[in-house]
Amino acid sequence: MICLKSERELETMERANALVHQVLRAVEHAAGPGVSTGELDKLAEGMIRAAGGVPAFKGYRGYPATLCTSVNDVIVHGIPNGKTRLREGDLLSVDCGVLLEGYYGDAAVTFGVGAVSAEAQRLVAVTRACLDEAVATVAPDARLGDVGAAVQRRAEAAGFGVVREFVGHGIGRSLHEEPQVPNYGKPGQGQRLMPGLVIAIEPMITGGSWRVVIDDDGWTARTEDGKLAAHFECSVAVTADGRRVLGLGGFMNA
Ligand code: MF3
Ligand code: CO
């Protein structure tokens, strides 16, 4: 079932996503050589609870932490811990979800720890462009295929891989609602978008093969060929005349 949101609900979801963005900014600021991913997780959980929210991922299907911290060849769902210390040149993807006033916010960013390779910088820039170009397709009467095709076109033109195994999703009173939002597709195909629908768009792009292997912990998803991966995510509402990226001032601009 697709759940359409009222203007009032969108305002609450703005606040939930604004909190997620604040957390992601603080985590990016705190991440540096020698810092453990577990320390970043504590920082995030403290900020969320201080704001009256609840970490959305913690306990979700048994997931043990507030953040997903995915380093280098880890695509998504890296579990924060006290042993994994960041090193200069690492590529870190951070995904965060919160539940605030009954509604979910969900967003992710990827950044370098200190200076990273030119190829890592290109992967980050292209993945961010995939998100921005996918967001730009969102409008009433556009279709899910338009969203996925925008991601796929941008990534594949750059010679990068588009992960198939994980997808974006509707979001609202649940973290994952219908519809699923793949990062590939054909323009003009798939479910039609309508005002009040909110989707989390989350391109997961790799430096090589799009195939995924999962670690023995049952969560950590890596590229099969060991190449780098990047992930950006934001929540977008379809409005009568286009779209609104949820979170104050859009998604992590400036
Ligand atoms: N942003 C991801 C998603 O929407 C993160 C989920 S992590 C989990 O699926 F731990 F909650 F599964
Ligand atoms: Co998500």
mmCIF file of N, CA and C in Angstrom, residues 49-177:
data_model
loop_
_atom_site.group_PDB
_atom_site.id
_atom_site.type_symbol
_atom_site.label_atom_id
_atom_site.label_comp_id
_atom_site.label_asym_id
_atom_site.label_seq_id
_atom_site.Cartn_x
_atom_site.Cartn_y
_atom_site.Cartn_z
ATOM 1 N N ARG A 49 19.075 11.376 20.525
ATOM 2 C CA ARG A 49 18.274 11.277 21.758
ATOM 3 C C ARG A 49 18.117 12.652 22.407
ATOM 4 N N ALA A 50 19.161 13.489 22.340
ATOM 5 C CA ALA A 50 19.061 14.844 22.915
ATOM 6 C C ALA A 50 17.982 15.660 22.207
ATOM 7 N N ALA A 51 17.736 15.354 20.933
ATOM 8 C CA ALA A 51 16.724 16.083 20.165
ATOM 9 C C ALA A 51 15.338 15.467 20.316
ATOM 10 N N GLY A 52 15.233 14.419 21.148
ATOM 11 C CA GLY A 52 13.926 13.787 21.369
ATOM 12 C C GLY A 52 13.582 12.729 20.339
ATOM 13 N N GLY A 53 14.573 12.322 19.552
ATOM 14 C CA GLY A 53 14.348 11.287 18.550
ATOM 15 C C GLY A 53 14.858 9.927 19.013
ATOM 16 N N VAL A 54 14.632 8.943 18.169
ATOM 17 C CA VAL A 54 15.093 7.571 18.431
ATOM 18 C C VAL A 54 15.864 7.107 17.193
ATOM 19 N N PRO A 55 17.037 6.478 17.381
ATOM 20 C CA PRO A 55 17.757 5.938 16.220
ATOM 21 C C PRO A 55 16.876 4.905 15.503
ATOM 22 N N ALA A 56 16.734 5.059 14.203
ATOM 23 C CA ALA A 56 15.781 4.212 13.463
ATOM 24 C C ALA A 56 16.348 2.840 13.124
ATOM 25 N N PHE A 57 17.656 2.758 12.959
ATOM 26 C CA PHE A 57 18.233 1.486 12.498
ATOM 27 C C PHE A 57 18.435 0.511 13.659
ATOM 28 N N LYS A 58 18.702 1.078 14.863
ATOM 29 C CA LYS A 58 19.036 0.236 16.019
ATOM 30 C C LYS A 58 17.862 -0.688 16.331
ATOM 31 N N GLY A 59 18.082 -1.989 16.235
ATOM 32 C CA GLY A 59 17.008 -2.944 16.482
ATOM 33 C C GLY A 59 16.211 -3.298 15.240
ATOM 34 N N TYR A 60 16.432 -2.564 14.131
ATOM 35 C CA TYR A 60 15.720 -2.887 12.894
ATOM 36 C C TYR A 60 16.256 -4.212 12.349
ATOM 37 N N ARG A 61 15.414 -5.229 12.325
ATOM 38 C CA ARG A 61 15.835 -6.591 11.928
ATOM 39 C C ARG A 61 17.108 -7.023 12.645
ATOM 40 N N GLY A 62 17.269 -6.565 13.904
ATOM 41 C CA GLY A 62 18.422 -6.967 14.700
ATOM 42 C C GLY A 62 19.680 -6.155 14.451
ATOM 43 N N TYR A 63 19.606 -5.082 13.623
ATOM 44 C CA TYR A 63 20.798 -4.253 13.380
ATOM 45 C C TYR A 63 21.220 -3.607 14.698
ATOM 46 N N PRO A 64 22.523 -3.646 15.054
ATOM 47 C CA PRO A 64 22.927 -3.263 16.407
ATOM 48 C C PRO A 64 23.320 -1.806 16.645
ATOM 49 N N ALA A 65 23.245 -0.915 15.671
ATOM 50 C CA ALA A 65 23.824 0.417 15.871
ATOM 51 C C ALA A 65 22.922 1.520 15.313
ATOM 52 N N THR A 66 23.329 2.774 15.607
ATOM 53 C CA THR A 66 22.602 3.962 15.152
ATOM 54 C C THR A 66 22.943 4.295 13.704
ATOM 55 N N LEU A 67 24.223 4.178 13.365
ATOM 56 C CA LEU A 67 24.700 4.505 12.019
ATOM 57 C C LEU A 67 25.056 3.239 11.257
ATOM 58 N N CYS A 68 25.113 3.347 9.954
ATOM 59 C CA CYS A 68 25.894 2.410 9.151
ATOM 60 C C CYS A 68 27.151 3.180 8.750
ATOM 61 N N THR A 69 28.322 2.618 9.044
ATOM 62 C CA THR A 69 29.596 3.250 8.688
ATOM 63 C C THR A 69 30.336 2.300 7.753
ATOM 64 N N SER A 70 30.385 2.661 6.482
ATOM 65 C CA SER A 70 30.854 1.745 5.442
ATOM 66 C C SER A 70 32.147 2.295 4.850
ATOM 67 N N VAL A 71 33.257 1.596 5.098
ATOM 68 C CA VAL A 71 34.587 2.090 4.738
ATOM 69 C C VAL A 71 35.080 1.424 3.444
ATOM 70 N N ASN A 72 35.525 2.244 2.492
ATOM 71 C CA ASN A 72 36.184 1.803 1.255
ATOM 72 C C ASN A 72 35.341 0.845 0.418
ATOM 73 N N ASP A 73 35.666 -0.465 0.424
ATOM 74 C CA ASP A 73 34.923 -1.399 -0.438
ATOM 75 C C ASP A 73 33.588 -1.808 0.176
ATOM 76 N N VAL A 74 33.290 -1.353 1.399
ATOM 77 C CA VAL A 74 31.970 -1.634 1.972
ATOM 78 C C VAL A 74 30.979 -0.660 1.335
ATOM 79 N N ILE A 75 29.892 -1.221 0.789
ATOM 80 C CA ILE A 75 28.912 -0.410 0.065
ATOM 81 C C ILE A 75 27.931 0.217 1.056
ATOM 82 N N VAL A 76 27.308 -0.641 1.864
ATOM 83 C CA VAL A 76 26.346 -0.197 2.883
ATOM 84 C C VAL A 76 26.374 -1.188 4.051
ATOM 85 N N HIS A 77 25.732 -0.768 5.160
ATOM 86 C CA HIS A 77 25.483 -1.631 6.335
ATOM 87 C C HIS A 77 26.749 -2.057 7.071
ATOM 88 N N GLY A 78 27.836 -1.262 6.942
ATOM 89 C CA GLY A 78 29.001 -1.492 7.798
ATOM 90 C C GLY A 78 28.610 -1.185 9.242
ATOM 91 N N ILE A 79 28.960 -2.066 10.177
ATOM 92 C CA ILE A 79 28.549 -1.906 11.573
ATOM 93 C C ILE A 79 29.632 -1.155 12.348
ATOM 94 N N PRO A 80 29.287 -0.017 12.969
ATOM 95 C CA PRO A 80 30.270 0.743 13.745
ATOM 96 C C PRO A 80 30.817 -0.108 14.888
ATOM 97 N N ASN A 81 32.083 0.102 15.211
ATOM 98 C CA ASN A 81 32.703 -0.662 16.298
ATOM 99 C C ASN A 81 33.943 0.066 16.788
ATOM 100 N N GLY A 82 34.428 -0.334 17.959
ATOM 101 C CA GLY A 82 35.556 0.363 18.574
ATOM 102 C C GLY A 82 36.897 0.030 17.948
ATOM 103 N N LYS A 83 36.936 -1.007 17.114
ATOM 104 C CA LYS A 83 38.219 -1.458 16.552
ATOM 105 C C LYS A 83 38.546 -0.840 15.212
ATOM 106 N N THR A 84 37.516 -0.528 14.425
ATOM 107 C CA THR A 84 37.762 0.035 13.097
ATOM 108 C C THR A 84 38.082 1.511 13.240
ATOM 109 N N ARG A 85 39.374 1.832 13.142
ATOM 110 C CA ARG A 85 39.815 3.224 13.238
ATOM 111 C C ARG A 85 40.052 3.755 11.837
ATOM 112 N N LEU A 86 39.550 4.956 11.601
ATOM 113 C CA LEU A 86 39.688 5.565 10.281
ATOM 114 C C LEU A 86 41.139 5.923 10.025
ATOM 115 N N ARG A 87 41.522 5.821 8.755
ATOM 116 C CA ARG A 87 42.872 6.188 8.350
ATOM 117 C C ARG A 87 42.791 7.220 7.239
ATOM 118 N N GLU A 88 43.804 8.069 7.197
ATOM 119 C CA GLU A 88 43.918 9.051 6.111
ATOM 120 C C GLU A 88 43.752 8.316 4.777
ATOM 121 N N GLY A 89 42.894 8.846 3.922
ATOM 122 C CA GLY A 89 42.702 8.249 2.599
ATOM 123 C C GLY A 89 41.527 7.293 2.512
ATOM 124 N N ASP A 90 40.900 6.962 3.669
ATOM 125 C CA ASP A 90 39.711 6.107 3.632
ATOM 126 C C ASP A 90 38.536 6.864 3.014
ATOM 127 N N LEU A 91 37.668 6.091 2.371
ATOM 128 C CA LEU A 91 36.399 6.638 1.887
ATOM 129 C C LEU A 91 35.312 6.110 2.829
ATOM 130 N N LEU A 92 34.572 7.030 3.456
ATOM 131 C CA LEU A 92 33.581 6.619 4.471
ATOM 132 C C LEU A 92 32.168 7.019 4.038
ATOM 133 N N SER A 93 31.274 6.030 3.993
ATOM 134 C CA SER A 93 29.849 6.312 3.785
ATOM 135 C C SER A 93 29.146 6.184 5.127
ATOM 136 N N VAL A 94 28.344 7.198 5.452
ATOM 137 C CA VAL A 94 27.601 7.192 6.717
ATOM 138 C C VAL A 94 26.118 7.307 6.406
ATOM 139 N N ASP A 95 25.347 6.348 6.911
ATOM 140 C CA ASP A 95 23.891 6.317 6.713
ATOM 141 C C ASP A 95 23.251 6.449 8.083
ATOM 142 N N CYS A 96 22.209 7.306 8.186
ATOM 143 C CA CYS A 96 21.566 7.530 9.483
ATOM 144 C C CYS A 96 20.055 7.634 9.303
ATOM 145 N N GLY A 97 19.319 7.000 10.204
ATOM 146 C CA GLY A 97 17.862 7.133 10.215
ATOM 147 C C GLY A 97 17.391 7.518 11.605
ATOM 148 N N VAL A 98 16.355 8.352 11.666
ATOM 149 C CA VAL A 98 15.765 8.688 12.972
ATOM 150 C C VAL A 98 14.250 8.549 12.897
ATOM 151 N N LEU A 99 13.678 8.310 14.077
ATOM 152 C CA LEU A 99 12.228 8.375 14.263
ATOM 153 C C LEU A 99 11.980 9.579 15.160
ATOM 154 N N LEU A 100 11.218 10.569 14.644
ATOM 155 C CA LEU A 100 10.934 11.791 15.397
ATOM 156 C C LEU A 100 9.446 12.100 15.260
ATOM 157 N N GLU A 101 8.766 12.261 16.371
ATOM 158 C CA GLU A 101 7.333 12.593 16.354
ATOM 159 C C GLU A 101 6.541 11.668 15.435
ATOM 160 N N GLY A 102 6.915 10.383 15.451
ATOM 161 C CA GLY A 102 6.130 9.383 14.716
ATOM 162 C C GLY A 102 6.502 9.185 13.257
ATOM 163 N N TYR A 103 7.483 9.951 12.764
ATOM 164 C CA TYR A 103 7.875 9.842 11.353
ATOM 165 C C TYR A 103 9.376 9.620 11.213
ATOM 166 N N TYR A 104 9.731 8.922 10.134
ATOM 167 C CA TYR A 104 11.135 8.600 9.887
ATOM 168 C C TYR A 104 11.810 9.616 8.978
ATOM 169 N N GLY A 105 13.105 9.836 9.240
ATOM 170 C CA GLY A 105 14.000 10.549 8.327
ATOM 171 C C GLY A 105 15.144 9.599 8.016
ATOM 172 N N ASP A 106 15.705 9.670 6.809
ATOM 173 C CA ASP A 106 16.731 8.710 6.380
ATOM 174 C C ASP A 106 17.611 9.390 5.343
ATOM 175 N N ALA A 107 18.917 9.448 5.597
ATOM 176 C CA ALA A 107 19.824 10.065 4.627
ATOM 177 C C ALA A 107 21.227 9.494 4.796
ATOM 178 N N ALA A 108 22.031 9.654 3.759
ATOM 179 C CA ALA A 108 23.402 9.148 3.785
ATOM 180 C C ALA A 108 24.324 10.053 2.979
ATOM 181 N N VAL A 109 25.586 10.085 3.389
ATOM 182 C CA VAL A 109 26.621 10.816 2.638
ATOM 183 C C VAL A 109 27.890 9.979 2.586
ATOM 184 N N THR A 110 28.743 10.315 1.610
ATOM 185 C CA THR A 110 30.064 9.686 1.503
ATOM 186 C C THR A 110 31.106 10.801 1.433
ATOM 187 N N PHE A 111 32.200 10.635 2.182
ATOM 188 C CA PHE A 111 33.271 11.643 2.152
ATOM 189 C C PHE A 111 34.612 10.960 2.406
ATOM 190 N N GLY A 112 35.671 11.682 2.073
ATOM 191 C CA GLY A 112 37.016 11.165 2.295
ATOM 192 C C GLY A 112 37.507 11.529 3.684
ATOM 193 N N VAL A 113 38.323 10.657 4.260
ATOM 194 C CA VAL A 113 39.009 10.962 5.516
ATOM 195 C C VAL A 113 40.363 11.545 5.123
ATOM 196 N N GLY A 114 40.537 12.858 5.361
ATOM 197 C CA GLY A 114 41.739 13.534 4.862
ATOM 198 C C GLY A 114 41.737 13.513 3.342
ATOM 199 N N ALA A 115 42.933 13.446 2.753
ATOM 200 C CA ALA A 115 43.029 13.456 1.291
ATOM 201 C C ALA A 115 42.784 12.048 0.757
ATOM 202 N N VAL A 116 41.956 11.935 -0.286
ATOM 203 C CA VAL A 116 41.708 10.631 -0.914
ATOM 204 C C VAL A 116 42.155 10.669 -2.369
ATOM 205 N N SER A 117 42.217 9.498 -2.991
ATOM 206 C CA SER A 117 42.700 9.383 -4.370
ATOM 207 C C SER A 117 41.774 10.135 -5.326
ATOM 208 N N ALA A 118 42.314 10.467 -6.487
ATOM 209 C CA ALA A 118 41.514 11.153 -7.514
ATOM 210 C C ALA A 118 40.335 10.279 -7.926
ATOM 211 N N GLU A 119 40.544 8.963 -7.990
ATOM 212 C CA GLU A 119 39.459 8.061 -8.403
ATOM 213 C C GLU A 119 38.348 8.045 -7.347
ATOM 214 N N ALA A 120 38.745 8.090 -6.056
ATOM 215 C CA ALA A 120 37.741 8.145 -4.983
ATOM 216 C C ALA A 120 36.940 9.439 -5.082
ATOM 217 N N GLN A 121 37.626 10.541 -5.346
ATOM 218 C CA GLN A 121 36.931 11.840 -5.477
ATOM 219 C C GLN A 121 35.947 11.822 -6.633
ATOM 220 N N ARG A 122 36.351 11.183 -7.733
ATOM 221 C CA ARG A 122 35.464 11.113 -8.894
ATOM 222 C C ARG A 122 34.238 10.256 -8.573
ATOM 223 N N LEU A 123 34.454 9.156 -7.851
ATOM 224 C CA LEU A 123 33.327 8.276 -7.474
ATOM 225 C C LEU A 123 32.332 9.023 -6.583
ATOM 226 N N VAL A 124 32.842 9.802 -5.638
ATOM 227 C CA VAL A 124 31.966 10.574 -4.744
ATOM 228 C C VAL A 124 31.174 11.615 -5.548
ATOM 229 N N ALA A 125 31.864 12.330 -6.425
ATOM 230 C CA ALA A 125 31.199 13.383 -7.200
ATOM 231 C C ALA A 125 30.123 12.797 -8.115
ATOM 232 N N VAL A 126 30.426 11.669 -8.739
ATOM 233 C CA VAL A 126 29.456 11.057 -9.659
ATOM 234 C C VAL A 126 28.260 10.516 -8.866
ATOM 235 N N THR A 127 28.502 9.925 -7.695
ATOM 236 C CA THR A 127 27.384 9.372 -6.907
ATOM 237 C C THR A 127 26.476 10.492 -6.417
ATOM 238 N N ARG A 128 27.066 11.612 -5.998
ATOM 239 C CA ARG A 128 26.251 12.763 -5.601
ATOM 240 C C ARG A 128 25.449 13.285 -6.799
ATOM 241 N N ALA A 129 26.075 13.321 -7.971
ATOM 242 C CA ALA A 129 25.366 13.769 -9.181
ATOM 243 C C ALA A 129 24.228 12.805 -9.524
ATOM 244 N N CYS A 130 24.443 11.506 -9.306
ATOM 245 C CA CYS A 130 23.372 10.516 -9.525
ATOM 246 C C CYS A 130 22.165 10.856 -8.665
ATOM 247 N N LEU A 131 22.418 11.185 -7.391
ATOM 248 C CA LEU A 131 21.311 11.524 -6.491
ATOM 249 C C LEU A 131 20.611 12.796 -6.973
ATOM 250 N N ASP A 132 21.399 13.831 -7.254
ATOM 251 C CA ASP A 132 20.810 15.116 -7.646
ATOM 252 C C ASP A 132 19.998 14.974 -8.938
ATOM 253 N N GLU A 133 20.517 14.219 -9.891
ATOM 254 C CA GLU A 133 19.809 14.074 -11.172
ATOM 255 C C GLU A 133 18.560 13.214 -11.009
ATOM 256 N N ALA A 134 18.613 12.228 -10.108
ATOM 257 C CA ALA A 134 17.422 11.420 -9.826
ATOM 258 C C ALA A 134 16.360 12.278 -9.136
ATOM 259 N N VAL A 135 16.781 13.095 -8.161
ATOM 260 C CA VAL A 135 15.842 13.982 -7.455
ATOM 261 C C VAL A 135 15.161 14.911 -8.461
ATOM 262 N N ALA A 136 15.927 15.399 -9.431
ATOM 263 C CA ALA A 136 15.388 16.366 -10.408
ATOM 264 C C ALA A 136 14.293 15.762 -11.282
ATOM 265 N N THR A 137 14.222 14.423 -11.373
ATOM 266 C CA THR A 137 13.161 13.798 -12.182
ATOM 267 C C THR A 137 11.845 13.707 -11.412
ATOM 268 N N VAL A 138 11.887 13.890 -10.088
ATOM 269 C CA VAL A 138 10.690 13.673 -9.264
ATOM 270 C C VAL A 138 9.668 14.769 -9.517
ATOM 271 N N ALA A 139 8.462 14.372 -9.889
ATOM 272 C CA ALA A 139 7.367 15.301 -10.194
ATOM 273 C C ALA A 139 6.096 14.476 -10.314
ATOM 274 N N PRO A 140 4.937 15.121 -10.136
ATOM 275 C CA PRO A 140 3.701 14.362 -10.320
ATOM 276 C C PRO A 140 3.645 13.847 -11.750
ATOM 277 N N ASP A 141 3.236 12.597 -11.905
ATOM 278 C CA ASP A 141 3.134 11.934 -13.217
ATOM 279 C C ASP A 141 4.463 11.442 -13.768
ATOM 280 N N ALA A 142 5.601 11.795 -13.141
ATOM 281 C CA ALA A 142 6.836 11.105 -13.509
ATOM 282 C C ALA A 142 6.693 9.659 -13.027
ATOM 283 N N ARG A 143 7.606 8.795 -13.446
ATOM 284 C CA ARG A 143 7.512 7.389 -13.044
ATOM 285 C C ARG A 143 8.800 6.940 -12.366
ATOM 286 N N LEU A 144 8.689 5.852 -11.626
ATOM 287 C CA LEU A 144 9.874 5.345 -10.919
ATOM 288 C C LEU A 144 11.002 5.021 -11.887
ATOM 289 N N GLY A 145 10.661 4.577 -13.096
ATOM 290 C CA GLY A 145 11.691 4.284 -14.098
ATOM 291 C C GLY A 145 12.500 5.521 -14.457
ATOM 292 N N ASP A 146 11.875 6.699 -14.388
ATOM 293 C CA ASP A 146 12.603 7.944 -14.683
ATOM 294 C C ASP A 146 13.682 8.188 -13.628
ATOM 295 N N VAL A 147 13.325 7.880 -12.371
ATOM 296 C CA VAL A 147 14.246 8.092 -11.249
ATOM 297 C C VAL A 147 15.452 7.150 -11.389
ATOM 298 N N GLY A 148 15.159 5.869 -11.574
ATOM 299 C CA GLY A 148 16.233 4.869 -11.690
ATOM 300 C C GLY A 148 17.096 5.098 -12.915
ATOM 301 N N ALA A 149 16.457 5.468 -14.011
ATOM 302 C CA ALA A 149 17.207 5.676 -15.253
ATOM 303 C C ALA A 149 18.194 6.827 -15.100
ATOM 304 N N ALA A 150 17.804 7.858 -14.341
ATOM 305 C CA ALA A 150 18.690 9.013 -14.147
ATOM 306 C C ALA A 150 19.961 8.589 -13.412
ATOM 307 N N VAL A 151 19.797 7.759 -12.380
ATOM 308 C CA VAL A 151 20.971 7.262 -11.644
ATOM 309 C C VAL A 151 21.848 6.426 -12.567
ATOM 310 N N GLN A 152 21.206 5.485 -13.254
ATOM 311 C CA GLN A 152 21.950 4.525 -14.075
ATOM 312 C C GLN A 152 22.711 5.223 -15.207
ATOM 313 N N ARG A 153 22.058 6.187 -15.845
ATOM 314 C CA ARG A 153 22.679 6.902 -16.969
ATOM 315 C C ARG A 153 23.958 7.592 -16.514
ATOM 316 N N ARG A 154 23.845 8.325 -15.382
ATOM 317 C CA ARG A 154 24.989 9.105 -14.884
ATOM 318 C C ARG A 154 26.141 8.193 -14.447
ATOM 319 N N ALA A 155 25.808 7.114 -13.737
ATOM 320 C CA ALA A 155 26.848 6.220 -13.209
ATOM 321 C C ALA A 155 27.539 5.460 -14.336
ATOM 322 N N GLU A 156 26.751 4.922 -15.242
ATOM 323 C CA GLU A 156 27.340 4.085 -16.293
ATOM 324 C C GLU A 156 28.116 4.923 -17.303
ATOM 325 N N ALA A 157 27.686 6.177 -17.532
ATOM 326 C CA ALA A 157 28.446 7.069 -18.417
ATOM 327 C C ALA A 157 29.840 7.323 -17.848
ATOM 328 N N ALA A 158 29.958 7.247 -16.513
ATOM 329 C CA ALA A 158 31.253 7.470 -15.864
ATOM 330 C C ALA A 158 32.053 6.168 -15.750
ATOM 331 N N GLY A 159 31.471 5.059 -16.215
ATOM 332 C CA GLY A 159 32.167 3.765 -16.144
ATOM 333 C C GLY A 159 32.026 3.071 -14.807
ATOM 334 N N PHE A 160 31.072 3.501 -13.993
ATOM 335 C CA PHE A 160 30.884 2.923 -12.662
ATOM 336 C C PHE A 160 29.738 1.915 -12.643
ATOM 337 N N GLY A 161 29.680 1.130 -11.569
ATOM 338 C CA GLY A 161 28.656 0.092 -11.425
ATOM 339 C C GLY A 161 27.488 0.571 -10.569
ATOM 340 N N VAL A 162 26.284 0.098 -10.885
ATOM 341 C CA VAL A 162 25.066 0.428 -10.126
ATOM 342 C C VAL A 162 24.625 -0.817 -9.352
ATOM 343 N N VAL A 163 24.655 -0.715 -8.034
ATOM 344 C CA VAL A 163 24.274 -1.860 -7.192
ATOM 345 C C VAL A 163 22.780 -2.156 -7.374
ATOM 346 N N ARG A 164 22.466 -3.416 -7.606
ATOM 347 C CA ARG A 164 21.073 -3.856 -7.825
ATOM 348 C C ARG A 164 20.441 -4.429 -6.575
ATOM 349 N N GLU A 165 21.296 -4.941 -5.680
ATOM 350 C CA GLU A 165 20.797 -5.753 -4.565
ATOM 351 C C GLU A 165 20.033 -4.938 -3.523
ATOM 352 N N PHE A 166 20.325 -3.644 -3.448
ATOM 353 C CA PHE A 166 19.640 -2.769 -2.487
ATOM 354 C C PHE A 166 18.967 -1.639 -3.254
ATOM 355 N N VAL A 167 17.853 -1.157 -2.725
ATOM 356 C CA VAL A 167 17.055 -0.149 -3.429
ATOM 357 C C VAL A 167 16.617 0.943 -2.459
ATOM 358 N N GLY A 168 16.181 2.076 -3.000
ATOM 359 C CA GLY A 168 15.513 3.095 -2.202
ATOM 360 C C GLY A 168 14.097 2.644 -1.902
ATOM 361 N N HIS A 169 13.312 3.539 -1.252
ATOM 362 C CA HIS A 169 12.034 3.081 -0.681
ATOM 363 C C HIS A 169 11.135 4.263 -0.339
ATOM 364 N N GLY A 170 9.819 3.979 -0.259
ATOM 365 C CA GLY A 170 8.920 4.940 0.359
ATOM 366 C C GLY A 170 9.276 5.060 1.827
ATOM 367 N N ILE A 171 8.910 6.207 2.431
ATOM 368 C CA ILE A 171 9.242 6.439 3.850
ATOM 369 C C ILE A 171 8.166 7.319 4.471
ATOM 370 N N GLY A 172 7.914 7.117 5.766
ATOM 371 C CA GLY A 172 6.893 7.904 6.454
ATOM 372 C C GLY A 172 6.744 7.428 7.890
ATOM 373 N N ARG A 173 5.587 6.832 8.195
ATOM 374 C CA ARG A 173 5.404 6.242 9.529
ATOM 375 C C ARG A 173 6.195 4.959 9.689
ATOM 376 N N SER A 174 6.654 4.392 8.575
ATOM 377 C CA SER A 174 7.590 3.265 8.595
ATOM 378 C C SER A 174 8.862 3.683 7.882
ATOM 379 N N LEU A 175 9.983 3.032 8.268
ATOM 380 C CA LEU A 175 11.262 3.334 7.617
ATOM 381 C C LEU A 175 11.216 2.904 6.152
ATOM 382 N N HIS A 176 10.656 1.740 5.925
ATOM 383 C CA HIS A 176 10.562 1.221 4.555
ATOM 384 C C HIS A 176 9.099 1.027 4.187
ATOM 385 N N GLU A 177 8.609 1.851 3.276
ATOM 386 C CA GLU A 177 7.241 1.724 2.776
ATOM 387 C C GLU A 177 7.320 1.439 1.280
#
